Amino acid sequence: MYSVQHIVETALKEDIGPGDITTNNLVGPDRRGKGEIVAKESLLLAGLDVAKQVFVCLDPKIHFYSQYKDGNTLKDGDVALRIEGRVRDLLAGERTALNFLQHLSGIATHVRSYCDMLEGRNVRLVDTRKTTPGWLVLEKYAVRVGGAYNHRMGLYDGVLVKENHITICGGVKKAIEYIRKNVSHLAKIEVEVSDMDGVKEAIAAGAEVIMLSGMNAEQIKAAVDFVDGRAVIEASGRIKKENLMALADSGVDIISVGELTQTARWVDMTMRVSAS
Amino acid sequence: MYSVQHIVETALKEDIGPGDITTNNLVGPDRRGKGEIVAKESLLLAGLDVAKQVFVCLDPKIHFYSQYKDGNTLKDGDVALRIEGRVRDLLAGERTALNFLQHLSGIATHVRSYCDMLEGRNVRLVDTRKTTPGWLVLEKYAVRVGGAYNHRMGLYDGVLVKENHITICGGVKKAIEYIRKNVSHLAKIEVEVSDMDGVKEAIAAGAEVIMLSGMNAEQIKAAVDFVDGRAVIEASGRIKKENLMALADSGVDIISVGELTQTARWVDMTMRVSAS
Amino acid sequence: MYSVQHIVETALKEDIGPGDITTNNLVGPDRRGKGEIVAKESLLLAGLDVAKQVFVCLDPKIHFYSQYKDGNTLKDGDVALRIEGRVRDLLAGERTALNFLQHLSGIATHVRSYCDMLEGRNVRLVDTRKTTPGWLVLEKYAVRVGGAYNHRMGLYDGVLVKENHITICGGVKKAIEYIRKNVSHLAKIEVEVSDMDGVKEAIAAGAEVIMLSGMNAEQIKAAVDFVDGRAVIEASGRIKKENLMALADSGVDIISVGELTQTARWVDMTMRVSAS
Amino acid sequence: MYSVQHIVETALKEDIGPGDITTNNLVGPDRRGKGEIVAKESLLLAGLDVAKQVFVCLDPKIHFYSQYKDGNTLKDGDVALRIEGRVRDLLAGERTALNFLQHLSGIATHVRSYCDMLEGRNVRLVDTRKTTPGWLVLEKYAVRVGGAYNHRMGLYDGVLVKENHITICGGVKKAIEYIRKNVSHLAKIEVEVSDMDGVKEAIAAGAEVIMLSGMNAEQIKAAVDFVDGRAVIEASGRIKKENLMALADSGVDIISVGELTQTARWVDMTMRVSAS
Amino acid sequence: MYSVQHIVETALKEDIGPGDITTNNLVGPDRRGKGEIVAKESLLLAGLDVAKQVFVCLDPKIHFYSQYKDGNTLKDGDVALRIEGRVRDLLAGERTALNFLQHLSGIATHVRSYCDMLEGRNVRLVDTRKTTPGWLVLEKYAVRVGGAYNHRMGLYDGVLVKENHITICGGVKKAIEYIRKNVSHLAKIEVEVSDMDGVKEAIAAGAEVIMLSGMNAEQIKAAVDFVDGRAVIEASGRIKKENLMALADSGVDIISVGELTQTARWVDMTMRVSAS
Amino acid sequence: MYSVQHIVETALKEDIGPGDITTNNLVGPDRRGKGEIVAKESLLLAGLDVAKQVFVCLDPKIHFYSQYKDGNTLKDGDVALRIEGRVRDLLAGERTALNFLQHLSGIATHVRSYCDMLEGRNVRLVDTRKTTPGWLVLEKYAVRVGGAYNHRMGLYDGVLVKENHITICGGVKKAIEYIRKNVSHLAKIEVEVSDMDGVKEAIAAGAEVIMLSGMNAEQIKAAVDFVDGRAVIEASGRIKKENLMALADSGVDIISVGELTQTARWVDMTMRVSAS
C-alpha cells in the first residue's frame, strides 16, 4: 500500500503543482458535483483502488460508488466508478485517475488475451522485470489481475543466474556450486541456458529451475524430454502470441513474456463531471 | 533534475530492495567490469542521462563513455553507452537503466515518425496530459527529443477551459469572462469547443486559443476560415497517423496527439556485461 | 494543500523537537482545556486554516470554533479562533500558530492598505517573487486575501524576459523571436524595458506584455500613449505608497510592488489558554 | 546544516518547479557566465553560506569568490559574492539566493542597531520564539551574527514557566516545585511574572531565572533591588528602541526583544548576470 | 510522536517490503481475526502505544482492547493487548510489534530492578547517551517508564564539558569561563572530572554540576564532602548493580548508568492469532 | 546502502538536533583534530563502514585510516579507526559512531562464539526476524560477519508457513497445497511443525523445508531419521548455548537462534579526541 500512496502523491504533485489555474479561477471552492469514469471499449478492469486513492488524496472524505472490482470485464459505456465531492477535486484528479486506470486496465486486458489462449494448458504464464520504472508493484499487480503470475518481484526475492553471471563466474557448474553455499535455504536456484549443453550442465550441477532462453519449440521439447522432471523448466525470450502455443505444446512448466508489460496499449476511458 | 533523481531512486529501490541475491552471492564486492548498452533495432535515443543516473546512484564515481547524445539516431548494434565500474553495480542497474532507455527512446522514436510526416508544414505537433503517472516530466522531455512540443506541463501552467468547465459554468461566454478577471495577465485563455457554434462563441468572448475537439477535417477547415487569425487554433481528439495529414492541411496552428505517449512501444536494447 | 502541511510540520518540528520540556513536566497528558486566539489590533485576517492545521498536526480530533474566515476584518479584542483539546497541544502549538497568523495577516493587512488607495481605479495590483523562501505559496495566498493579484507564481508558469536575459541574448528583438519559437502556445511573452527605446523595440517584436522598470510617471505615461493598447503594460520597480497614485494615473494596466511582501510587519495577536 | 539544505531545496522547488520557462527557452544548457550579488545599501551581511547553497543545489561544482563573510559590514556597491557557472543556474537561483540574503542580512542589520545602543552595558540582548515558521534556525543564526544572543532555541531546550502554565498549575510555587521534581538536572527554571508579588513568590520558590513581563523601568528596578543577585533577571514584553535604554539602566541581566525578528525589513541587494 | 510514526513505518517497510508472500498467498484479503499479545514471563510493560501504532499503520481502523498501560507489571500469561482486524494485518505486524514491545519492556524491566534497589534513597538514577541509534527517544522513554530519569536527551539540550573538551580547551577553568560567555542563560554547566583536583578546579570556576567519572566510592565521598552543596554531584562510569549501593551511600545527587540501555535483554512475549 | 545512510542520518539528527551546545560554544568551527576509536576488550569488529558514514555525514571530506576491516578480531587497546577532521565533527559524531560499532560488533562477537562451537559440523546456523526494528539490515549483516547465515530477510523473500497459518488454513496439507498454487516457482515452501505427526503430514504434502519447533534433541533425531533427506530440516525455538550441541548432533541441516540478535551485549569501545 505504501508504494501506491507514494506514486499517487507523486503523480498528483507533478500534474497539479501549486494549483489547477483553470478550475480554481472558474469554480468556487465549495461547489459540489458528481463524476463518472466510463469505459469507452471492452476491457478488463484493473486499478480501481488506485483511482480512488487519487481522489482520497485530494479529499479524504470523498464518496465512491461502484458495482465492479478489479478483474471484472467492462463493456463500452459501463460506469467503472462514480465519485461525489467538490468539483475542484473531481477536475483536479480526473486526468491522473484516468491515466492510472487506462494504463493498468490496458495491461490486465492484454495479459488476459494471452491467458485465454493458454486456457486448459498446464503451463504457468509469468511476467518479467521489464516494467515501467516506479511502477513495478502496480504493473505486476495488473499482471495478476489479468490472470498470469509474477516471476520474481525484483532482484531481492529470487535467484536467477543469467548469462552474464555465468560468463563472469566461468561456467554453469561453478556458478551453481558457489551460490548454493551462500544463498538462503529457502531459495530455489534458477539458471539461464541457451542450448542443450547448458541444460545438461545445469542438471548435473543440480539447478532447480532452468530457463531456456531464445530456443525454438523443437529444441525446447528436446530439453524437456532430457530433463524429465528433474527441474522446473521455463521458456523465455522474444515470445509473442505468434509462437506462444508452440511453446505451450512443448511441455515446459513456465513461459515468461516481456510483452505482457512492454507492449500493452492504454484502454480507452473517460470521465464526465457535472455540478450539483 | 530533482524529479529524475527521485524516480531513479524509486525505481532502484523497488527492484533491488535489500539486495541482488543472485549477484551478491556470486560476485565479490570489489570485482570490476565493463558494460555496453546496445541498440537492437533502429531508434531515436532519449534518456541517456537518466540511464547514467541509475548507475551514479549505485556508485557516484562510475565511468561512462558515449559518442551519442539524446536526439541521435542509432541503428541495430550501435553502442549507446559504455560503463566501467564494479560488476555488482553494473548488474544491479542493468534492467532499470534499460527500462528507462527503452521506454523513453520508444516515445522519442514514435514522436519522430509523426514529425517526419509533418516535415515542412507550418503546424506545431504537441502532446497531451495522457502521460504515465510519475513520468510526466520525463515523457514530455522525450516528446521534445522526438521533435514535437509540449502542450501545458500540467494544470498549473496553462489555462484550458474544457467541456466539463463550460457545462459547470453555464456557457463559453460566462466561463471566459469569469476566468479573465481572475487569472494571471501572463496566461492566454484556451477554450475547448466541438462545433462551429462553439467557435463563434469563443471568438465573441475573446478566447486567445481555441481547441477544436473531435471535429473532422472539413469542419476544422471551416472553423479556420471563420476565425481568420483572430485566435490560435488547435485540433485535438482521437488523432492518429491515418488522419494526421488531413488535419495538417486544414490550416490549424497546432495538433495535439495523445497517442504520442499512449501507444509508443518500447524499443529493443540490451546490455552486455563482462568482468575485467 | 501539500505545501501547507509540509511547512506546518516543519515549523512544529523545529520548535517542539523531541518535546516541550516545560509543559510536559508540568501538565498531565490527559488534561483538557480551551484556547482563544485574540486580535490585539485592527487587522485583516489571513491564515486561519494554517493555524488550524498546526493544532490538527498535534491532535487530528481537536475542535475549533470561529465566526470569521480569511478576508474578514478584526478589531482589537476579537477572538479569531477558539480551540478545545488537550492543554499540552494548545501550549505546544500556541507560538507556531500565532507566528503563522501574525505574519500572514500582516501581509494581508498591508496589501489591503494599498488596494484601498487604488479603489475604483482600473489597474491591477500584483506581487513579485520577493517572498520569504519556503513561504511562496502562503505569502502569495495572503496577497490575494488582501485584495491584490499574483504575478506569476514562479519561474515555471509565466514568461518574463528580464534585463539579464536581454543582455545575454543580444537585444529585445532577438530574445522575443527566439523564445516565441520554443515556448508553449499558452504563454504570453512579457519583456522588461527601462526606456522608450525599449518599449518601441518590444512592440516591434510583438511582445504581449511590457514591464516598464524604474521609469517615472511621466515616462510611463508617454509609453502608455505610444503603445496604445497593442500590449499590456506593467509598471515595476521601487514602488511605494508615495508614488503609487501617480503611477495609477499614468494609464498602466498593472502595478507590481515588491513591498507587498517585503515590508509587511507582523500584526499583534495573542493566545489565552485555560484548563477545564 | 540539515535544516539549511532542506529549506534551500524547498525554496528552489517552489520557485523553479518543473523548470524556468523563460531561461530554458532562451539560453542553451551549456552557456556559461558570471554573476555578482551586490549590496545596494549599507548592511550587515548574513546568510552567505545559504546563498551559496542555493547555487550548489543547482550545480555542485559551481565556483564562488568572496572577500567577505557573515558579520562583515558592506556598503552600497560592495560585491558580496561572485559566482561562475552555467547561465541557467545563475538565473534560476538568482531570486531565491537574494531572498535569503536580503531577509537574513535584514535581521542581522536590525539586530546590530540594537546592539550598538547597548554597547558597553553589562546586559545580554536575546531574541524570542517569534520567528518565521520554518526559519527558526536561520533567523536565530542571523540574530547571533547581529551580535545578540538566542533565548532558548525551542520548547525542548529550556524551561520557561509562563503565565498560562501558572494559571493552569495554581500558582508560581506549585508550578516550580512540581517541575523541579521532573525536569533534567541540567536545566535552570525560568518563570514569568508581571509584578512584585510574582517576583517574591518566584524567589521564595527558588526560581533560577525570573522574566519580568510588561513591567516598566521603575518597577523593574525595584524588582532588581529586591532580588539582589538571587536569580538572573530578564525583562520582556513590547520592548522597542524607545524604551530599550531605560531597561538597560534598570540593572536587569537580560533583555528579550521580539522585534529583533518581527520587524526587520529586507535590506536591498541585487544580482547582475553576464554570459561569458 | 513524529519519531514513533517514523520508526514504525521504517520497521514495517524493512520487514514486509512489497508484501508478506506467505500470508498473502494463504489468506484472503477480507478474512478477519483476533490477535493476543501475551507476556511469557514477569515484566514491566513499555511500548504499548508503539505496538498499536504498528497495526494502525497497516489499518487505521483496527480495534484494540487492553486493561494495561505502560508502567504496569504483567506476569506470565497476562494478555497485554488484544487486536481485532484483518488476519493479513495481524500476521504482517506480529513480529514487528513484538520486537518493539520486547525490547522496550526489556529496558523498563531492567531499569525498574535498579530503581527498586535505590528505593527510599535521595538519589536520582539517570541514563546516558549510550542508546541504540534511531531509538534514542523510545529508549529514553522506556527508562522513564522504568522509574529512572533522563540525563540530557542529546547534544542540543544540556551542557556537559567532558574530558576531551577540557584537554582541547586547556583546562577546566578556561573551558567553563569560555562557555559561560556563550551559552544560553537557561543552561547549567556540567563538567566531567576524575579526581579531587578536578573537583576543586570545577568548584573554583563555578561549575553548577560536577560529574565524577570513574572514581571509587571513597573518593566520591570525599568529593561530596568537599563540595558541600555548592554544586550538584553526579557519579558516572562503569556502574553496575554490584557497586550501585556503595555509590548511593556516598551522598551524590545523581548516578548515571549506561547499562540501563546497553545490557537490557528482551523480555519474552508472544502473539496468538485466530481467524473469525 | 540506502538503509545505512538513512539510519545514520536519523541517528545523528536525534542526538545532535539543532546543534551540540557544549562543543559549539567551546571550540571554533575551523579547529582541526584527530580521533581514535579504540577497543577496550577483545571483540570481532563489525560496522566499520557505518561508523565512517557517521562522520562522512558531518563532513564528506573527512579522512580515515584503519588497518582492519569487518570480520577482524581486535584485542583490548587496538585502534579500530583513526579519523582526522574538524574537532566539532569528531565530537558530534563520537557517541553515535560508538553506539553503532559497539552494538554491531557486540552481535558479531556473540554470533562468532556460537559458530566456534559448531566448527567442523555440517550444520548451518541462521538468525531469526527477532531484530531491533529499523536495524534489520544491519543486524543481519552483523550476523553474517560473525560467521552465521541469514534466514529470510523479511516476509517478502521466503515462505514460512507457521503455526498461526496452519490453524487458520485448517491443517498442514491444505496450507501447502494452497500456497503452492499461488507462490512463485522460485520459492521453497517451509512449514513449522512441533511433533512427529506434523513432520509426516509435511512430508506427505511435499514441504521442501521443515522447521521443527520446540522439539527436544531426541524427538528431532527421530524426525531426521524419518525424513531421510526428503526435505531440509531446521531446528528452532528457545535454543541456547546449553542445548546447541545436542541439536547439532541430531543431524538437522539448519539451526535458527533468536538469541543471536536478542541477547548480544554491547562490546566496550571508546574514542579519544585531540586537537591539532
Short mmCIF file of C-alpha atoms in Angstrom, two decimals, chain E residues 13-268:
data_model
loop_
_atom_site.label_atom_id
_atom_site.label_comp_id
_atom_site.label_asym_id
_atom_site.label_seq_id
_atom_site.Cartn_x
_atom_site.Cartn_y
_atom_site.Cartn_z
CA LYS E 13 8.86 -1.47 5.41
CA GLU E 14 12.07 -3.36 6.07
CA ASP E 15 10.23 -6.47 7.22
CA ILE E 16 7.23 -6.54 4.87
CA GLY E 17 8.79 -4.89 1.82
CA PRO E 18 6.48 -5.44 -1.15
CA GLY E 19 4.40 -7.99 0.74
CA ASP E 20 4.17 -11.00 3.07
CA ILE E 21 4.40 -13.77 0.47
CA THR E 22 3.37 -16.49 2.89
CA THR E 23 0.23 -14.90 4.26
CA ASN E 24 -0.83 -13.17 1.04
CA ASN E 25 -0.72 -16.50 -0.77
CA LEU E 26 -2.59 -18.32 2.00
CA VAL E 27 -5.23 -16.00 3.48
CA GLY E 28 -7.81 -13.93 1.58
CA PRO E 29 -7.64 -10.14 1.94
CA ASP E 30 -11.02 -9.86 3.70
CA ARG E 31 -10.61 -12.64 6.27
CA ARG E 32 -10.90 -11.21 9.79
CA GLY E 33 -9.49 -12.45 13.04
CA LYS E 34 -8.17 -11.75 16.52
CA GLY E 35 -4.73 -11.48 18.00
CA GLU E 36 -3.47 -11.58 21.57
CA ILE E 37 -0.08 -10.37 22.69
CA VAL E 38 0.83 -12.36 25.78
CA ALA E 39 3.56 -12.00 28.39
CA LYS E 40 5.60 -15.19 28.76
CA GLU E 41 7.37 -14.04 31.93
CA SER E 42 7.00 -11.36 34.59
CA LEU E 43 7.77 -7.93 33.11
CA LEU E 44 7.21 -4.17 33.31
CA LEU E 45 5.19 -3.13 30.28
CA ALA E 46 6.56 -0.38 27.97
CA GLY E 47 5.73 0.40 24.35
CA LEU E 48 2.02 -0.38 24.21
CA ASP E 49 1.30 2.67 22.02
CA VAL E 50 4.17 1.80 19.72
CA ALA E 51 2.79 -1.71 19.27
CA LYS E 52 -0.63 -0.24 18.49
CA GLN E 53 0.92 2.14 16.00
CA VAL E 54 2.37 -0.86 14.14
CA PHE E 55 -1.12 -2.18 13.46
CA VAL E 56 -2.61 1.29 12.85
CA CYS E 57 -0.07 1.76 10.06
CA LEU E 58 -1.46 -1.38 8.42
CA ASP E 59 -5.12 -0.49 9.03
CA PRO E 60 -6.10 2.85 10.57
CA LYS E 61 -9.45 1.39 11.67
CA ILE E 62 -8.15 -1.66 13.54
CA HIS E 63 -9.52 -2.29 17.07
CA PHE E 64 -7.61 -2.66 20.33
CA TYR E 65 -8.53 -3.82 23.81
CA SER E 66 -6.22 -3.68 26.79
CA GLN E 67 -6.59 -3.42 30.54
CA TYR E 68 -3.00 -2.31 30.94
CA LYS E 69 -0.88 0.71 30.22
CA ASP E 70 2.83 1.39 30.17
CA GLY E 71 4.31 1.08 33.63
CA ASN E 72 2.05 -1.80 34.70
CA THR E 73 3.58 -5.07 35.84
CA LEU E 74 2.48 -8.18 33.91
CA LYS E 75 3.02 -11.77 34.88
CA ASP E 76 3.43 -14.84 32.69
CA GLY E 77 0.20 -15.40 30.75
CA ASP E 78 -1.25 -11.88 31.04
CA VAL E 79 -2.66 -10.55 27.77
CA ALA E 80 -1.05 -7.18 27.16
CA LEU E 81 -3.14 -6.31 24.10
CA ARG E 82 -5.99 -7.77 22.07
CA ILE E 83 -6.32 -6.73 18.43
CA GLU E 84 -9.21 -7.33 16.06
CA GLY E 85 -8.84 -6.80 12.32
CA ARG E 86 -7.86 -8.44 9.06
CA VAL E 87 -5.80 -11.60 9.52
CA ARG E 88 -3.29 -10.33 6.97
CA ASP E 89 -2.59 -7.24 9.05
CA LEU E 90 -2.35 -9.21 12.28
CA LEU E 91 0.25 -11.55 10.81
CA ALA E 92 2.14 -8.82 8.96
CA GLY E 93 2.51 -6.72 12.12
CA GLU E 94 3.04 -9.55 14.60
CA ARG E 95 6.83 -9.78 14.61
CA THR E 96 7.43 -6.02 14.42
CA ALA E 97 5.02 -5.25 17.26
CA LEU E 98 6.62 -7.94 19.41
CA ASN E 99 10.11 -6.70 18.63
CA PHE E 100 9.17 -3.21 19.84
CA LEU E 101 7.38 -4.45 22.97
CA GLN E 102 10.02 -6.99 23.96
CA HIS E 103 12.87 -4.54 23.56
CA LEU E 104 11.19 -1.59 25.32
CA SER E 105 9.65 -3.66 28.10
CA GLY E 106 13.04 -5.29 28.49
CA ILE E 107 14.61 -1.92 29.19
CA ALA E 108 11.84 -0.81 31.52
CA THR E 109 12.02 -4.07 33.46
CA HIS E 110 15.79 -3.77 33.72
CA VAL E 111 15.63 -0.14 34.87
CA ARG E 112 12.97 -0.98 37.43
CA SER E 113 15.28 -3.52 39.06
CA TYR E 114 17.83 -0.74 39.58
CA CYS E 115 15.20 1.63 40.92
CA ASP E 116 13.98 -0.97 43.35
CA MET E 117 17.48 -1.15 44.80
CA LEU E 118 17.54 2.63 45.28
CA GLU E 119 14.09 2.84 46.83
CA GLY E 120 13.99 5.36 49.65
CA ARG E 121 17.36 6.87 48.78
CA ASN E 122 17.57 10.54 47.96
CA VAL E 123 19.44 9.98 44.70
CA ARG E 124 18.31 10.31 41.10
CA LEU E 125 19.13 7.44 38.70
CA VAL E 126 19.68 8.68 35.11
CA ASP E 127 20.52 7.15 31.74
CA THR E 128 23.27 8.08 29.27
CA ARG E 129 23.54 8.67 25.50
CA LYS E 130 24.54 5.02 25.02
CA THR E 131 21.28 4.22 23.22
CA THR E 132 20.60 2.26 20.07
CA PRO E 133 20.94 4.72 17.15
CA GLY E 134 17.48 5.61 15.85
CA TRP E 135 15.89 4.59 19.16
CA LEU E 136 17.04 7.47 21.34
CA VAL E 137 13.57 8.84 22.05
CA LEU E 138 11.98 5.43 22.59
CA GLU E 139 14.69 4.03 24.83
CA LYS E 140 14.78 7.17 26.95
CA TYR E 141 11.01 6.86 27.23
CA ALA E 142 11.37 3.26 28.44
CA VAL E 143 13.88 4.46 31.02
CA ARG E 144 11.26 6.84 32.42
CA VAL E 145 8.64 4.08 32.42
CA GLY E 146 11.08 2.02 34.46
CA GLY E 147 11.22 4.78 37.05
CA ALA E 148 14.53 6.45 36.29
CA TYR E 149 15.25 9.88 34.80
CA ASN E 150 16.84 11.03 31.57
CA HIS E 151 20.16 12.80 31.53
CA ARG E 152 20.18 15.27 28.61
CA MET E 153 18.24 13.97 25.56
CA GLY E 154 21.06 14.77 23.18
CA LEU E 155 23.86 17.19 22.46
CA TYR E 156 21.42 20.08 21.98
CA ASP E 157 19.66 20.34 25.34
CA GLY E 158 22.34 20.16 28.01
CA VAL E 159 25.90 21.32 28.55
CA LEU E 160 28.37 18.63 29.52
CA VAL E 161 32.05 19.59 29.31
CA LYS E 162 33.80 16.26 29.01
CA GLU E 163 37.40 15.15 29.29
CA ASN E 164 38.00 15.62 25.55
CA HIS E 165 36.72 19.22 25.75
CA ILE E 166 38.92 20.04 28.71
CA THR E 167 42.04 18.70 27.02
CA ILE E 168 41.28 20.70 23.88
CA CYS E 169 40.45 23.90 25.80
CA GLY E 170 43.43 23.74 28.10
CA GLY E 171 41.84 23.11 31.48
CA VAL E 172 38.63 23.19 33.45
CA LYS E 173 38.83 26.86 34.33
CA LYS E 174 39.33 28.07 30.77
CA ALA E 175 36.58 25.81 29.46
CA ILE E 176 33.98 26.92 31.98
CA GLU E 177 34.75 30.61 31.64
CA TYR E 178 34.60 30.39 27.88
CA ILE E 179 31.33 28.51 27.64
CA ARG E 180 29.57 30.67 30.22
CA LYS E 181 30.03 33.71 28.00
CA ASN E 182 28.39 31.98 25.04
CA VAL E 183 25.80 29.57 26.25
CA SER E 184 22.12 30.24 26.96
CA HIS E 185 21.25 31.70 30.35
CA LEU E 186 18.90 28.71 30.85
CA ALA E 187 21.64 26.07 30.84
CA LYS E 188 23.54 24.80 33.83
CA ILE E 189 27.16 23.94 33.16
CA GLU E 190 28.18 20.38 33.99
CA VAL E 191 31.84 19.37 33.90
CA GLU E 192 33.42 15.91 34.00
CA VAL E 193 36.37 15.39 36.36
CA SER E 194 38.17 12.26 37.50
CA ASP E 195 39.93 13.27 40.73
CA MET E 196 39.80 15.69 43.62
CA ASP E 197 41.97 18.25 41.86
CA GLY E 198 39.37 18.37 39.12
CA VAL E 199 36.63 18.82 41.67
CA LYS E 200 38.41 21.74 43.23
CA GLU E 201 39.06 23.37 39.89
CA ALA E 202 35.44 22.91 38.88
CA ILE E 203 34.13 24.47 42.07
CA ALA E 204 36.55 27.36 41.74
CA ALA E 205 35.38 28.00 38.19
CA GLY E 206 31.73 27.95 39.21
CA ALA E 207 30.52 24.70 37.65
CA GLU E 208 26.91 24.06 38.56
CA VAL E 209 27.04 20.29 38.11
CA ILE E 210 30.10 18.05 38.54
CA MET E 211 30.34 14.59 37.02
CA LEU E 212 32.73 12.36 38.93
CA SER E 213 33.93 9.89 36.38
CA GLY E 214 35.46 6.54 37.25
CA MET E 215 36.09 7.46 40.89
CA ASN E 216 35.51 4.88 43.62
CA ALA E 217 33.03 5.24 46.48
CA GLU E 218 35.60 6.52 48.90
CA GLN E 219 36.93 9.18 46.54
CA ILE E 220 33.40 10.20 45.72
CA LYS E 221 32.53 10.58 49.36
CA ALA E 222 35.50 12.89 49.82
CA ALA E 223 34.38 14.94 46.84
CA VAL E 224 30.84 15.23 48.19
CA ASP E 225 32.19 16.45 51.50
CA PHE E 226 34.42 18.98 49.80
CA VAL E 227 31.70 20.36 47.52
CA ASP E 228 29.27 20.59 50.39
CA GLY E 229 26.26 21.67 48.36
CA ARG E 230 27.99 24.20 46.15
CA ALA E 231 27.19 22.07 43.07
CA VAL E 232 25.08 19.10 42.07
CA ILE E 233 27.21 15.93 42.00
CA GLU E 234 26.80 13.07 39.54
CA ALA E 235 28.65 9.74 39.75
CA SER E 236 29.35 8.06 36.43
CA GLY E 237 31.36 5.34 34.73
CA ARG E 238 31.17 1.55 34.74
CA ILE E 239 28.46 1.46 37.36
CA LYS E 240 26.78 -1.91 37.81
CA LYS E 241 24.43 -3.38 40.37
CA GLU E 242 27.46 -4.61 42.29
CA ASN E 243 28.74 -1.14 43.13
CA LEU E 244 25.46 0.79 42.92
CA MET E 245 24.62 0.88 46.61
CA ALA E 246 28.07 1.98 47.67
CA LEU E 247 27.70 4.98 45.37
CA ALA E 248 24.20 5.66 46.63
CA ASP E 249 25.61 5.79 50.13
CA SER E 250 28.30 8.28 49.16
CA GLY E 251 25.91 11.24 49.15
CA VAL E 252 25.92 12.01 45.41
CA ASP E 253 22.80 13.58 43.94
CA ILE E 254 22.77 11.67 40.66
CA ILE E 255 24.00 8.32 39.40
CA SER E 256 24.21 7.77 35.64
CA VAL E 257 24.31 4.20 34.34
CA GLY E 258 24.98 3.24 30.72
CA GLU E 259 23.98 -0.32 31.49
CA LEU E 260 20.34 0.77 31.76
CA THR E 261 20.08 0.74 27.98
CA GLN E 262 23.17 -1.26 27.00
CA THR E 263 22.64 -4.58 28.72
CA ALA E 264 18.88 -4.91 28.99
CA ARG E 265 17.78 -8.23 27.47
CA TRP E 266 14.45 -8.62 25.61
CA VAL E 267 11.62 -9.95 27.75
CA ASP E 268 9.65 -12.88 26.39
#
